mmCIF file of C-alpha atoms in Angstrom:
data_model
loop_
_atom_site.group_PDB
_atom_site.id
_atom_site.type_symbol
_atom_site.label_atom_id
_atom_site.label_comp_id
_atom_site.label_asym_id
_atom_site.label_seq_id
_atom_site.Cartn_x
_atom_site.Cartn_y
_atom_site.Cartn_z
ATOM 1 C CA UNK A 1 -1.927 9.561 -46.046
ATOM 2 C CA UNK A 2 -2.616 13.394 -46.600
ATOM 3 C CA UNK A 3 0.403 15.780 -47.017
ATOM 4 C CA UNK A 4 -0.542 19.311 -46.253
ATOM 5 C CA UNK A 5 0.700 21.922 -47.844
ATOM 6 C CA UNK A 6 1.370 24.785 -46.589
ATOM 7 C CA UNK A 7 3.296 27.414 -48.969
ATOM 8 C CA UNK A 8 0.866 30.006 -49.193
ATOM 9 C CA UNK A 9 0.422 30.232 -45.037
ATOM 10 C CA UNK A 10 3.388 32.755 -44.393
ATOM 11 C CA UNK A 11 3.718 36.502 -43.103
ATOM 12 C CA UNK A 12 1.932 38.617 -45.041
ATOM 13 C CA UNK A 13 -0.197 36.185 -47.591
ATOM 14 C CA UNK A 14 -4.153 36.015 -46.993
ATOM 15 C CA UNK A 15 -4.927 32.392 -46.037
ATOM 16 C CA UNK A 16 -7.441 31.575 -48.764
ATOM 17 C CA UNK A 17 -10.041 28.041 -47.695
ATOM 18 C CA UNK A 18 -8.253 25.539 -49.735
ATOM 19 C CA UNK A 19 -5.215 26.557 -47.107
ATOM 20 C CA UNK A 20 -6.985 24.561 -44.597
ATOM 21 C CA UNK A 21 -9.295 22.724 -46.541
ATOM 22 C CA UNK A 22 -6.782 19.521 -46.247
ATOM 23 C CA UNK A 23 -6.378 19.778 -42.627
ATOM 24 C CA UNK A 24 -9.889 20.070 -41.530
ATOM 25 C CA UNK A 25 -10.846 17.385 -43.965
ATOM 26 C CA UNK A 26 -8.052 15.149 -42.375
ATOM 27 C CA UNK A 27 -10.113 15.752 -39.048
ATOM 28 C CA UNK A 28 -13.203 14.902 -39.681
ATOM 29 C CA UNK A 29 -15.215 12.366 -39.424
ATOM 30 C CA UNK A 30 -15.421 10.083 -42.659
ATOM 31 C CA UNK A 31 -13.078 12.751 -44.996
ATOM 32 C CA UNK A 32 -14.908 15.507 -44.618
ATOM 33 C CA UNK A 33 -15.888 17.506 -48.538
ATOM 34 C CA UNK A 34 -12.907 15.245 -50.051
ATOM 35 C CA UNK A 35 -12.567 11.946 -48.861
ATOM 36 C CA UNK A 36 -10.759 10.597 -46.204
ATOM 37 C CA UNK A 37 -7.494 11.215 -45.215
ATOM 38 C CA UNK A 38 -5.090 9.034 -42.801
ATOM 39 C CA UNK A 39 -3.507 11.041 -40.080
ATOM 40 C CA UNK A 40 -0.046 10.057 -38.918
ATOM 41 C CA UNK A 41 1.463 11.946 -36.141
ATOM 42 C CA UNK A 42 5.095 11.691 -35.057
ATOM 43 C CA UNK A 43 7.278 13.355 -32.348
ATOM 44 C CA UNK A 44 5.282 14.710 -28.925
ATOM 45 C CA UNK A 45 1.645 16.183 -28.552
ATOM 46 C CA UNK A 46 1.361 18.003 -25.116
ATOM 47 C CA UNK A 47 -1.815 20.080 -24.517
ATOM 48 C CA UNK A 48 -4.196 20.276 -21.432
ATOM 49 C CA UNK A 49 -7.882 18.989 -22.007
ATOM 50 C CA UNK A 50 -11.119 19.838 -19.597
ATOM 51 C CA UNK A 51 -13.377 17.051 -20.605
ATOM 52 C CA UNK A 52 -12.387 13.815 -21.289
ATOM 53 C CA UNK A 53 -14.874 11.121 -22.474
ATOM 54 C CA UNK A 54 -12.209 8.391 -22.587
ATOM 55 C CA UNK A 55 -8.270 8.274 -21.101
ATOM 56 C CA UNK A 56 -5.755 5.956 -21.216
ATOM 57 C CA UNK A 57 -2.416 6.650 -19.188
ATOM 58 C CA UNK A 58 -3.680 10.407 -18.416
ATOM 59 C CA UNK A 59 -1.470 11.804 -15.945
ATOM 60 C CA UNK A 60 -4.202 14.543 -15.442
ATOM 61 C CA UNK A 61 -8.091 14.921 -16.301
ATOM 62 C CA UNK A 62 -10.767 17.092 -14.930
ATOM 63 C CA UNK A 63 -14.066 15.293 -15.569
ATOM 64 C CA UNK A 64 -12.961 12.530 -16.940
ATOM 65 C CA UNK A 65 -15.445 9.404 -17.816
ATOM 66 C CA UNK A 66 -13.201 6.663 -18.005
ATOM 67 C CA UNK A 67 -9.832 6.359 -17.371
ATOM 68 C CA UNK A 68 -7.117 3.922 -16.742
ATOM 69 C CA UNK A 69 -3.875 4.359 -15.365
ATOM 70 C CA UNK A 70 -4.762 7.969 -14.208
ATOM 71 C CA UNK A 71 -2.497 9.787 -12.146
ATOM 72 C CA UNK A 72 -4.833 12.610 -10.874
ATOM 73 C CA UNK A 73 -8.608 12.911 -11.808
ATOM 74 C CA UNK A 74 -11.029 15.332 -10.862
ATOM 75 C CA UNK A 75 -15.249 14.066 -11.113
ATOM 76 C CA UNK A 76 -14.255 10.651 -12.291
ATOM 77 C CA UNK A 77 -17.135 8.610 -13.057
ATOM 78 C CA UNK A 78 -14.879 4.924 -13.569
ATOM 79 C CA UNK A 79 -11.377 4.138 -13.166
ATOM 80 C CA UNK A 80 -9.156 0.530 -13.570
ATOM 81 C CA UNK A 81 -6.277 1.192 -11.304
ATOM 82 C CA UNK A 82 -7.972 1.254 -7.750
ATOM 83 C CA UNK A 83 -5.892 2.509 -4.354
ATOM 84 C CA UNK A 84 -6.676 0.815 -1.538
ATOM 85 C CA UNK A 85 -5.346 0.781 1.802
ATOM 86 C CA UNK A 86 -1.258 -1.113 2.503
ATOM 87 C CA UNK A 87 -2.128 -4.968 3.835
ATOM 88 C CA UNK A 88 -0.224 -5.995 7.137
ATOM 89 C CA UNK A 89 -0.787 -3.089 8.962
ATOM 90 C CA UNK A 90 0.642 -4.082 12.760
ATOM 91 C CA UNK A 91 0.683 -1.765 15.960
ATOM 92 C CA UNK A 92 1.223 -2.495 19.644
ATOM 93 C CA UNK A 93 -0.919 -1.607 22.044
ATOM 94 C CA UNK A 94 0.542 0.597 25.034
ATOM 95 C CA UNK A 95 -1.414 -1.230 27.652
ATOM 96 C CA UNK A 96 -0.096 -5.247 26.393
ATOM 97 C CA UNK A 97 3.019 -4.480 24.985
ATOM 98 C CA UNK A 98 3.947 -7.890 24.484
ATOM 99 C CA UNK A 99 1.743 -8.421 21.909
ATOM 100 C CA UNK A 100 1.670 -7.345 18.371
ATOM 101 C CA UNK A 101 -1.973 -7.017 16.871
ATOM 102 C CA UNK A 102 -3.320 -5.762 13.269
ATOM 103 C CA UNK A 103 -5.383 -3.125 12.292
ATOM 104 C CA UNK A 104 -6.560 -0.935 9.334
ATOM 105 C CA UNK A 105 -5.087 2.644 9.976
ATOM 106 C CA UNK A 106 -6.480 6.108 9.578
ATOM 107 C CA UNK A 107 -4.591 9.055 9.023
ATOM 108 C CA UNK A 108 -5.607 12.189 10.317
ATOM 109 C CA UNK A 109 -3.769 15.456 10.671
ATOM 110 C CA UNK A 110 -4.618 19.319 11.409
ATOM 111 C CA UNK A 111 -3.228 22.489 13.039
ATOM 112 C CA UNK A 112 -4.012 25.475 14.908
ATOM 113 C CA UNK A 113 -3.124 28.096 17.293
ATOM 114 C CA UNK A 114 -2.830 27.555 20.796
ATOM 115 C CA UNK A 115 -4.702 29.974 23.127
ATOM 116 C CA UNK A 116 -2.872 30.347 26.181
ATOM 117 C CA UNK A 117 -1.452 27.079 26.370
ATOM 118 C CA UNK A 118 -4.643 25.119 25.109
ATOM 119 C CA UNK A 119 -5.511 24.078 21.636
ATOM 120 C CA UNK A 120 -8.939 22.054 21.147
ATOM 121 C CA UNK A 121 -9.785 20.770 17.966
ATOM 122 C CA UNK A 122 -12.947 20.304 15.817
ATOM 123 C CA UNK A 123 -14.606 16.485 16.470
ATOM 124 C CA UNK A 124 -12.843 13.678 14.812
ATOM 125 C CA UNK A 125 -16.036 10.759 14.774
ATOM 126 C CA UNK A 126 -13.553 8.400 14.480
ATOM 127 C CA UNK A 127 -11.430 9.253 17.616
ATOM 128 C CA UNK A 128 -14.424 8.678 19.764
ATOM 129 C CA UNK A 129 -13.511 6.271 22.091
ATOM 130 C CA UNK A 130 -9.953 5.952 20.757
ATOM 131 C CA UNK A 131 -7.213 6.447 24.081
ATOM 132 C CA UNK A 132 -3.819 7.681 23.174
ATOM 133 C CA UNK A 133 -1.018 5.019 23.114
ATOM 134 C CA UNK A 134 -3.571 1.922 22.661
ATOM 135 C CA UNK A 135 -5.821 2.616 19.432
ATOM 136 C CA UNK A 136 -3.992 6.541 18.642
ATOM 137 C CA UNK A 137 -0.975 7.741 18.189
ATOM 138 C CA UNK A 138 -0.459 11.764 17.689
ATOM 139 C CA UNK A 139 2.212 14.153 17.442
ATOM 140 C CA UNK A 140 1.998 17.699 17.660
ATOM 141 C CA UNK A 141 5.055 20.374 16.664
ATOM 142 C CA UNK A 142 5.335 24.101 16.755
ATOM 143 C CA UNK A 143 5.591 25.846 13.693
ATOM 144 C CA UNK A 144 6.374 29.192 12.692
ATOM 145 C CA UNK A 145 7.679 31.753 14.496
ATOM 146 C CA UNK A 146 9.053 29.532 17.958
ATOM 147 C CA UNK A 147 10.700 32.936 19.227
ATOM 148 C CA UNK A 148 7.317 33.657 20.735
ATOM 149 C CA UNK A 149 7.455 30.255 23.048
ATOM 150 C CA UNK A 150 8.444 31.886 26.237
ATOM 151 C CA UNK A 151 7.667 29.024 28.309
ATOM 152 C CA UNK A 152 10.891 27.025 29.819
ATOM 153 C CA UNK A 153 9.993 23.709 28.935
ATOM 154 C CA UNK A 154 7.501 24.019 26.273
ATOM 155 C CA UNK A 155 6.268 20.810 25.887
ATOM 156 C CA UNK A 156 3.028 19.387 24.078
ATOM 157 C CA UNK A 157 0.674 17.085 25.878
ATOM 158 C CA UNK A 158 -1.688 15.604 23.406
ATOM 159 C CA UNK A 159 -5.439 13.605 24.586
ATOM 160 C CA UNK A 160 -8.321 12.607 22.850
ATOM 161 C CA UNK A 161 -11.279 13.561 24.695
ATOM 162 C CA UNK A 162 -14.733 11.442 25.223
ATOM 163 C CA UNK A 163 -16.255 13.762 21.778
ATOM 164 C CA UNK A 164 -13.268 12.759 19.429
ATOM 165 C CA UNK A 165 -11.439 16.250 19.912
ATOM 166 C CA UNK A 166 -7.782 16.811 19.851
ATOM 167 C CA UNK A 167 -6.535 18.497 22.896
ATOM 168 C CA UNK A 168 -3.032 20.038 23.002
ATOM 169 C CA UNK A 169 -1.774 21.408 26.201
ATOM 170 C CA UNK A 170 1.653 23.609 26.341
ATOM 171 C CA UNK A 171 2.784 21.495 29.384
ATOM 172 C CA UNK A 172 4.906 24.323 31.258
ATOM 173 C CA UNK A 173 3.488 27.800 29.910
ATOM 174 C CA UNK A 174 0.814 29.693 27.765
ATOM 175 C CA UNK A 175 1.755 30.788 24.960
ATOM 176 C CA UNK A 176 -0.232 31.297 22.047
ATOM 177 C CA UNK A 177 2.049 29.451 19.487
ATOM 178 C CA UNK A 178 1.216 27.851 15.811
ATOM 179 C CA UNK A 179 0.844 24.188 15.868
ATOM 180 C CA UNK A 180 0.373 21.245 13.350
ATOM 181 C CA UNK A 181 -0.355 17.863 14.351
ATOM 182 C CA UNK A 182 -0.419 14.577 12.704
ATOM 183 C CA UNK A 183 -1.502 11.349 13.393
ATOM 184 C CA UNK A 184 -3.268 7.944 12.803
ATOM 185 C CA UNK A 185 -5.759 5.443 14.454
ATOM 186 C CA UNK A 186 -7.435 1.667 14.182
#
């Protein structure tokens, strides 16, 4: 294993080749002008890299090739550790409630302003056909500044219309209020 010495790197001194001659030999490739040198680091390495080839345990990659165990990835071409959906997902429908079925959930969730009273969304395909209660479930809050709800009983009524749009009605008023919504469907 290389030592590298570094006595003549300080404040002041010109760093002459043979200053860094050891280190970049110790990085390259088959020894570099020298020979080879083994490399031994000890205590922790952090630093932030924009192209990975190859990652094992990366908490964090952009553009990564491979990786396994990766906790975030951006333009991954191959990773080990899949997600996949949670098994056993059960539901009951609104119009059988006696009976407890299975389903594979979507989540979907959004927000807007309400325009006198009335907030449509953009089409969600995959509400199309879905009725609220049986194969939906949404709930819609206020956000923001509430101090502008004037209406007495302000109230959100939330339907899925025959496109696969959100509708949220203030039920008693029109206000023009902030609104998230979140919600999932089978």
């Amino acid at each position: 294993m290389a030592t590298l010495n570094s006595s003549n790197i300080t404040d002041g001194n010109t760093i002459e080749p043979t200053d860094i001659l050891q280190l970049y030999d110790a990085l390259t490739p088959g020894g570099g002008t020298t020979g080879a040198y083994n490399v031994t680091v000890s205590g922790s390495l952090i630093g932030n890299a924009s192209t990975s080839t190859s990652a094992s345990f990366a908490t964090s990659a952009s553009r990564a090739v491979s990786s396994s165990f990766a906790t975030t990835a951006s333009f991954a071409l191959n990773a080990t550790a899949t997600v996949s959906q949670v098994n056993d997902q059960y539901y009951i429908d609104s119009s059988n409630p006696s009976i407890v079925s299975t389903g594979n959930f979507k989540f979907i969730a959004g927000g807007g302003i309400l325009n006198a009273g009335l907030f449509i969304s953009s089409i969600y395909p995959l509400l199309v056909g879905k009725t609220i209660g049986r194969n939906a479930w949404i709930n819609a809050s206020y956000i923001g500044d509430t101090g502008i709800i004037t209406a007495p009983e302000p109230t959100l009524v939330i339907n899925i219309s025959g496109s696969g749009q959100i509708i949220i009605d203030q039920l008693d008023g029109n206000n023009d209020a902030t609104i998230v919504w979140t919600g999932v469907c089978i």
